[in-house]
Tab-separated table of C-alpha atoms in Angstrom:
chain	number	residue	atom	x	y	z
A	379	MET	CA	3.008	-40.846	13.684
A	380	VAL	CA	5.950	-42.353	11.840
A	381	ILE	CA	8.977	-43.155	13.986
A	382	ARG	CA	11.825	-40.874	12.876
A	383	ALA	CA	14.364	-41.301	15.673
A	384	VAL	CA	15.580	-43.808	18.231
A	385	LEU	CA	16.398	-42.532	21.697
A	386	TRP	CA	18.745	-44.790	23.618
A	387	ASP	CA	19.519	-45.565	27.216
A	388	ILE	CA	23.245	-46.256	27.740
A	389	ASP	CA	24.017	-48.416	30.779
A	390	ASP	CA	23.074	-52.079	30.317
A	391	THR	CA	21.463	-51.167	26.980
A	392	ILE	CA	24.359	-50.367	24.661
A	393	PHE	CA	27.141	-50.428	27.265
A	394	ASP	CA	27.702	-53.497	29.464
A	395	TYR	CA	27.647	-51.543	32.708
A	396	SER	CA	26.903	-54.495	34.985
A	397	GLY	CA	29.682	-56.595	33.508
A	398	ALA	CA	32.230	-53.786	33.728
A	399	ASP	CA	31.186	-52.781	37.239
A	400	ARG	CA	31.436	-56.364	38.443
A	401	ALA	CA	34.818	-56.985	36.806
A	402	GLY	CA	36.194	-53.680	38.040
A	403	MET	CA	35.037	-54.216	41.605
A	404	ARG	CA	36.432	-57.743	41.635
A	405	THR	CA	39.872	-56.422	40.663
A	406	HIS	CA	39.558	-53.577	43.160
A	407	LEU	CA	38.773	-55.964	46.021
A	408	GLU	CA	41.565	-58.325	45.045
A	409	LEU	CA	44.028	-55.436	45.332
A	410	GLU	CA	42.591	-53.712	48.406
A	411	GLY	CA	41.237	-56.682	50.323
A	412	LEU	CA	37.710	-57.508	51.419
A	413	PRO	CA	36.066	-54.927	53.677
A	414	ASP	CA	35.056	-56.057	57.135
A	415	GLY	CA	31.823	-58.021	57.181
A	416	TYR	CA	32.253	-59.868	53.878
A	417	GLY	CA	33.324	-63.478	53.859
A	418	ALA	CA	34.002	-63.783	50.143
A	419	VAL	CA	34.416	-61.653	47.045
A	420	GLU	CA	31.149	-62.933	45.579
A	421	GLN	CA	29.235	-61.822	48.673
A	422	ALA	CA	30.805	-58.384	48.417
A	423	LEU	CA	29.950	-58.097	44.719
A	424	VAL	CA	26.290	-58.903	45.382
A	425	ALA	CA	26.202	-56.365	48.194
A	426	TRP	CA	27.840	-53.671	46.041
A	427	ARG	CA	25.209	-54.099	43.325
A	428	ALA	CA	22.344	-53.998	45.839
A	429	ILE	CA	23.772	-50.890	47.509
A	430	THR	CA	24.234	-49.246	44.116
A	431	ASP	CA	20.587	-49.904	43.190
A	432	VAL	CA	19.332	-48.371	46.452
A	433	HIS	CA	21.377	-45.186	46.240
A	434	TRP	CA	20.826	-44.753	42.513
A	435	ALA	CA	17.069	-44.836	43.217
A	436	ARG	CA	17.587	-42.117	45.846
A	437	PHE	CA	19.394	-40.012	43.266
A	438	ALA	CA	16.679	-40.575	40.647
A	439	ALA	CA	14.064	-39.506	43.213
A	440	GLY	CA	15.936	-36.272	43.919
A	441	GLU	CA	16.892	-37.273	47.460
A	442	THR	CA	20.628	-36.764	46.853
A	443	ASP	CA	22.905	-35.457	44.132
A	444	PHE	CA	25.168	-37.448	41.827
A	445	LEU	CA	28.305	-37.246	43.969
A	446	GLY	CA	26.258	-37.785	47.111
A	447	GLN	CA	24.877	-41.123	45.950
A	448	ARG	CA	28.375	-42.239	44.959
A	449	ARG	CA	29.862	-41.331	48.343
A	450	ASP	CA	26.983	-42.944	50.242
A	451	ARG	CA	27.474	-46.162	48.283
A	452	VAL	CA	31.106	-46.306	49.366
A	453	ARG	CA	30.320	-45.535	53.028
A	454	GLU	CA	27.609	-48.175	53.231
A	455	PHE	CA	29.674	-50.784	51.416
A	456	LEU	CA	32.671	-50.237	53.703
A	457	SER	CA	30.566	-49.619	56.842
A	458	ARG	CA	32.855	-46.698	57.629
A	459	ALA	CA	32.288	-43.004	58.317
A	460	LEU	CA	34.475	-41.599	55.538
A	461	ASP	CA	34.708	-37.911	54.730
A	462	ASP	CA	33.975	-36.840	51.148
A	463	ALA	CA	37.599	-36.873	50.049
A	464	GLU	CA	38.194	-40.379	51.435
A	465	ALA	CA	35.044	-41.704	49.752
A	466	ASP	CA	36.019	-40.040	46.477
A	467	ASP	CA	39.523	-41.507	46.599
A	468	TRP	CA	38.223	-45.032	47.228
A	469	PHE	CA	35.710	-44.729	44.399
A	470	ALA	CA	38.349	-43.326	42.033
A	471	ARG	CA	40.533	-46.386	42.587
A	472	HIS	CA	37.563	-48.627	41.819
A	473	ALA	CA	36.656	-46.508	38.777
A	474	ALA	CA	40.069	-47.073	37.204
A	475	HIS	CA	39.479	-50.844	37.188
A	476	TYR	CA	35.848	-50.412	36.120
A	477	GLU	CA	36.844	-48.278	33.126
A	478	ALA	CA	39.458	-50.814	32.073
A	479	ALA	CA	36.579	-53.288	31.612
A	480	TRP	CA	34.339	-51.026	29.511
A	481	SER	CA	32.798	-52.580	26.392
A	482	LEU	CA	29.771	-52.348	24.138
A	483	PHE	CA	27.403	-55.274	23.857
A	484	PRO	CA	28.241	-57.251	20.671
A	485	ASP	CA	24.903	-56.434	19.005
A	486	VAL	CA	25.257	-52.642	19.285
A	487	LEU	CA	27.435	-51.684	16.326
A	488	PRO	CA	25.713	-54.003	13.815
A	489	VAL	CA	22.308	-52.573	14.746
A	490	LEU	CA	23.460	-48.958	14.719
A	491	ASP	CA	24.866	-49.613	11.252
A	492	ARG	CA	21.585	-51.144	10.052
A	493	LEU	CA	19.541	-48.231	11.395
A	494	ALA	CA	21.930	-45.405	10.474
A	495	ASP	CA	20.282	-44.394	7.187
A	496	ARG	CA	16.674	-44.700	8.323
A	497	PHE	CA	16.572	-43.130	11.778
A	498	ARG	CA	18.130	-40.308	13.732
A	499	HIS	CA	19.704	-41.264	17.065
A	500	ALA	CA	20.192	-39.650	20.467
A	501	VAL	CA	20.772	-40.677	24.086
A	502	LEU	CA	18.809	-40.077	27.280
A	503	SER	CA	20.533	-41.210	30.481
A	504	ASN	CA	19.866	-40.805	34.187
A	505	SER	CA	23.574	-40.141	34.733
A	506	SER	CA	25.633	-36.994	34.032
A	507	ILE	CA	26.852	-35.600	30.722
A	508	HIS	CA	30.425	-35.657	32.029
A	509	ASN	CA	30.264	-39.404	32.599
A	510	GLN	CA	28.197	-40.431	29.619
A	511	ASP	CA	29.707	-38.238	26.914
A	512	ARG	CA	33.170	-39.425	27.899
A	513	LYS	CA	31.993	-43.049	28.023
A	514	LEU	CA	30.557	-42.863	24.515
A	515	ARG	CA	33.779	-41.311	23.219
A	516	VAL	CA	35.975	-43.969	24.830
A	517	LEU	CA	33.712	-46.656	23.362
A	518	GLY	CA	33.984	-45.027	19.945
A	519	VAL	CA	30.297	-44.303	19.331
A	520	ARG	CA	29.739	-40.682	20.370
A	521	ASP	CA	29.474	-39.581	16.738
A	522	ARG	CA	26.538	-41.981	16.244
A	523	PHE	CA	24.261	-39.759	18.365
A	524	GLU	CA	23.051	-36.250	17.591
A	525	ALA	CA	22.488	-35.402	21.236
A	526	VAL	CA	23.310	-36.778	24.683
A	527	VAL	CA	20.782	-35.649	27.279
A	528	CYS	CA	21.390	-36.462	30.955
A	529	ALA	CA	19.354	-36.169	34.132
A	530	VAL	CA	22.016	-34.457	36.235
A	531	GLU	CA	22.052	-31.431	33.955
A	532	LEU	CA	18.300	-31.503	33.266
A	533	GLY	CA	17.303	-31.599	36.904
A	534	VAL	CA	14.696	-34.262	36.079
A	535	SER	CA	15.209	-37.971	35.510
A	536	LYS	CA	13.444	-40.923	33.930
A	537	PRO	CA	10.679	-42.019	34.302
A	538	GLU	CA	9.413	-38.412	34.597
A	539	PRO	CA	7.891	-37.228	31.297
A	540	GLY	CA	10.007	-34.080	31.394
A	541	ALA	CA	13.190	-36.070	30.874
A	542	PHE	CA	11.843	-37.785	27.757
A	543	HIS	CA	10.359	-34.570	26.411
A	544	ALA	CA	13.678	-32.744	26.847
A	545	ALA	CA	15.384	-35.392	24.707
A	546	CYS	CA	12.670	-35.090	22.053
A	547	ASP	CA	13.120	-31.304	22.098
A	548	ALA	CA	16.849	-31.811	21.483
A	549	LEU	CA	15.873	-33.637	18.292
A	550	ALA	CA	13.119	-31.120	17.438
A	551	LEU	CA	10.678	-34.032	17.173
A	552	GLU	CA	7.326	-34.795	18.753
A	553	PRO	CA	7.303	-37.648	21.312
A	554	GLY	CA	5.183	-39.732	18.952
A	555	GLU	CA	7.987	-39.615	16.388
A	556	VAL	CA	10.534	-41.151	18.766
A	557	ALA	CA	11.130	-44.722	19.986
A	558	TYR	CA	12.944	-45.198	23.282
A	559	VAL	CA	15.038	-48.318	23.989
A	560	GLY	CA	16.158	-49.183	27.515
A	561	ASP	CA	16.806	-52.122	29.811
A	562	GLU	CA	14.538	-51.093	32.712
A	563	PRO	CA	10.875	-51.962	32.182
A	564	ASP	CA	9.439	-49.248	34.422
A	565	ILE	CA	12.011	-46.468	34.243
A	566	ASP	CA	12.540	-46.860	30.503
A	567	ALA	CA	9.658	-48.552	28.674
A	568	VAL	CA	6.764	-47.522	30.931
A	569	GLY	CA	8.160	-44.030	31.430
A	570	ALA	CA	8.701	-43.488	27.708
A	571	THR	CA	5.246	-44.755	26.805
A	572	ALA	CA	3.601	-42.542	29.422
A	573	ALA	CA	5.471	-39.571	27.948
A	574	GLY	CA	4.064	-40.320	24.497
A	575	LEU	CA	7.079	-42.082	22.993
A	576	ALA	CA	7.122	-45.638	21.679
A	577	GLY	CA	8.704	-47.404	24.652
A	578	ILE	CA	10.696	-50.591	24.051
A	579	TRP	CA	11.996	-52.799	26.848
A	580	LEU	CA	15.327	-54.426	26.042
A	581	ASP	CA	15.050	-57.552	28.185
A	582	ARG	CA	18.538	-59.008	27.729
A	583	GLN	CA	18.089	-61.290	30.740
A	584	GLU	CA	14.774	-62.554	29.367
A	585	ARG	CA	12.973	-61.862	32.596
A	586	GLY	CA	9.652	-61.534	30.788
A	587	GLY	CA	6.463	-61.245	32.777
A	588	ARG	CA	5.390	-57.868	31.394
A	589	PRO	CA	3.028	-58.677	28.512
A	590	GLU	CA	1.769	-55.086	28.400
A	591	LEU	CA	5.188	-53.877	27.245
A	592	VAL	CA	6.806	-53.997	23.833
A	593	ARG	CA	9.776	-56.249	24.553
A	594	ILE	CA	12.866	-57.409	22.700
A	595	SER	CA	15.546	-59.718	24.091
A	596	GLY	CA	18.345	-58.425	21.855
A	597	LEU	CA	19.024	-55.403	19.686
A	598	ASP	CA	19.105	-57.598	16.592
A	599	GLN	CA	15.289	-57.649	16.880
A	600	LEU	CA	15.007	-53.851	16.806
A	601	PRO	CA	15.286	-53.182	13.033
A	602	GLY	CA	12.454	-55.591	12.269
A	603	LEU	CA	10.314	-54.087	14.998
A	604	LEU	CA	10.861	-50.561	13.702
A	605	ALA	CA	10.286	-51.653	10.106
A	606	GLY	CA	6.837	-52.910	11.064
A	607	ASP	CA	6.064	-49.520	12.639
A	608	THR	CA	2.288	-49.270	13.427
A	609	ARG	CA	3.476	-48.201	16.890
A	610	PHE	CA	4.573	-51.846	17.317
A	611	GLY	CA	1.158	-53.449	17.539
A	612	ALA	CA	1.144	-56.562	19.711
A	613	PRO	CA	4.149	-57.071	21.998
A	614	ASP	CA	6.302	-60.185	22.050
A	615	THR	CA	5.883	-61.084	18.378
A	616	PHE	CA	9.292	-60.235	16.982
A	617	GLY	CA	11.299	-62.537	14.781
């Protein structure tokens, strides 16, 4: 089938989530002080990211809800038995600094402009519509996407085929007519491919090591890849 639409991940694909989260948490810790058990800000930042990855995986697996994973991250990071309101308040103070650091990756707008006339565009995220719709509006790109589909509202998350198929349904397209671009090789590229989409791994960190996947290291490579079509043929041959 001919690719007619591009389905996008948001965090660490078009939006620099890791950079904003790190900058926001650094400011938060500078203002509130290091929690007990951390000898330096850098140590705390590494721990926060690791804790986030663990609890986000629990959420994606259906072991907790969206607010639950957020509260558990705070409790584990602080090593304190906070009630829900206390955890929410702490996270809200962090979120204010995190949001102040929000930005798109530099290659996003040029590529969206290049693809605007040739492909339809939508978003599939493992977050919530409340978070992601607002994020796209603040970043000034919400109007670039026909639909924003999120796991919290769907009740199913990537890499489950149902999540990808729901996003294709929102576009009224068959999975084979849709390319999916995301920064996680398994959750995004493998999951999309298994669901019948053309999965593309955006490997910004150039981790490599997955020759079975169609891989790009920057969005500037995406228009050429899509122009070649043929369901992308051999991976790792983009110029």
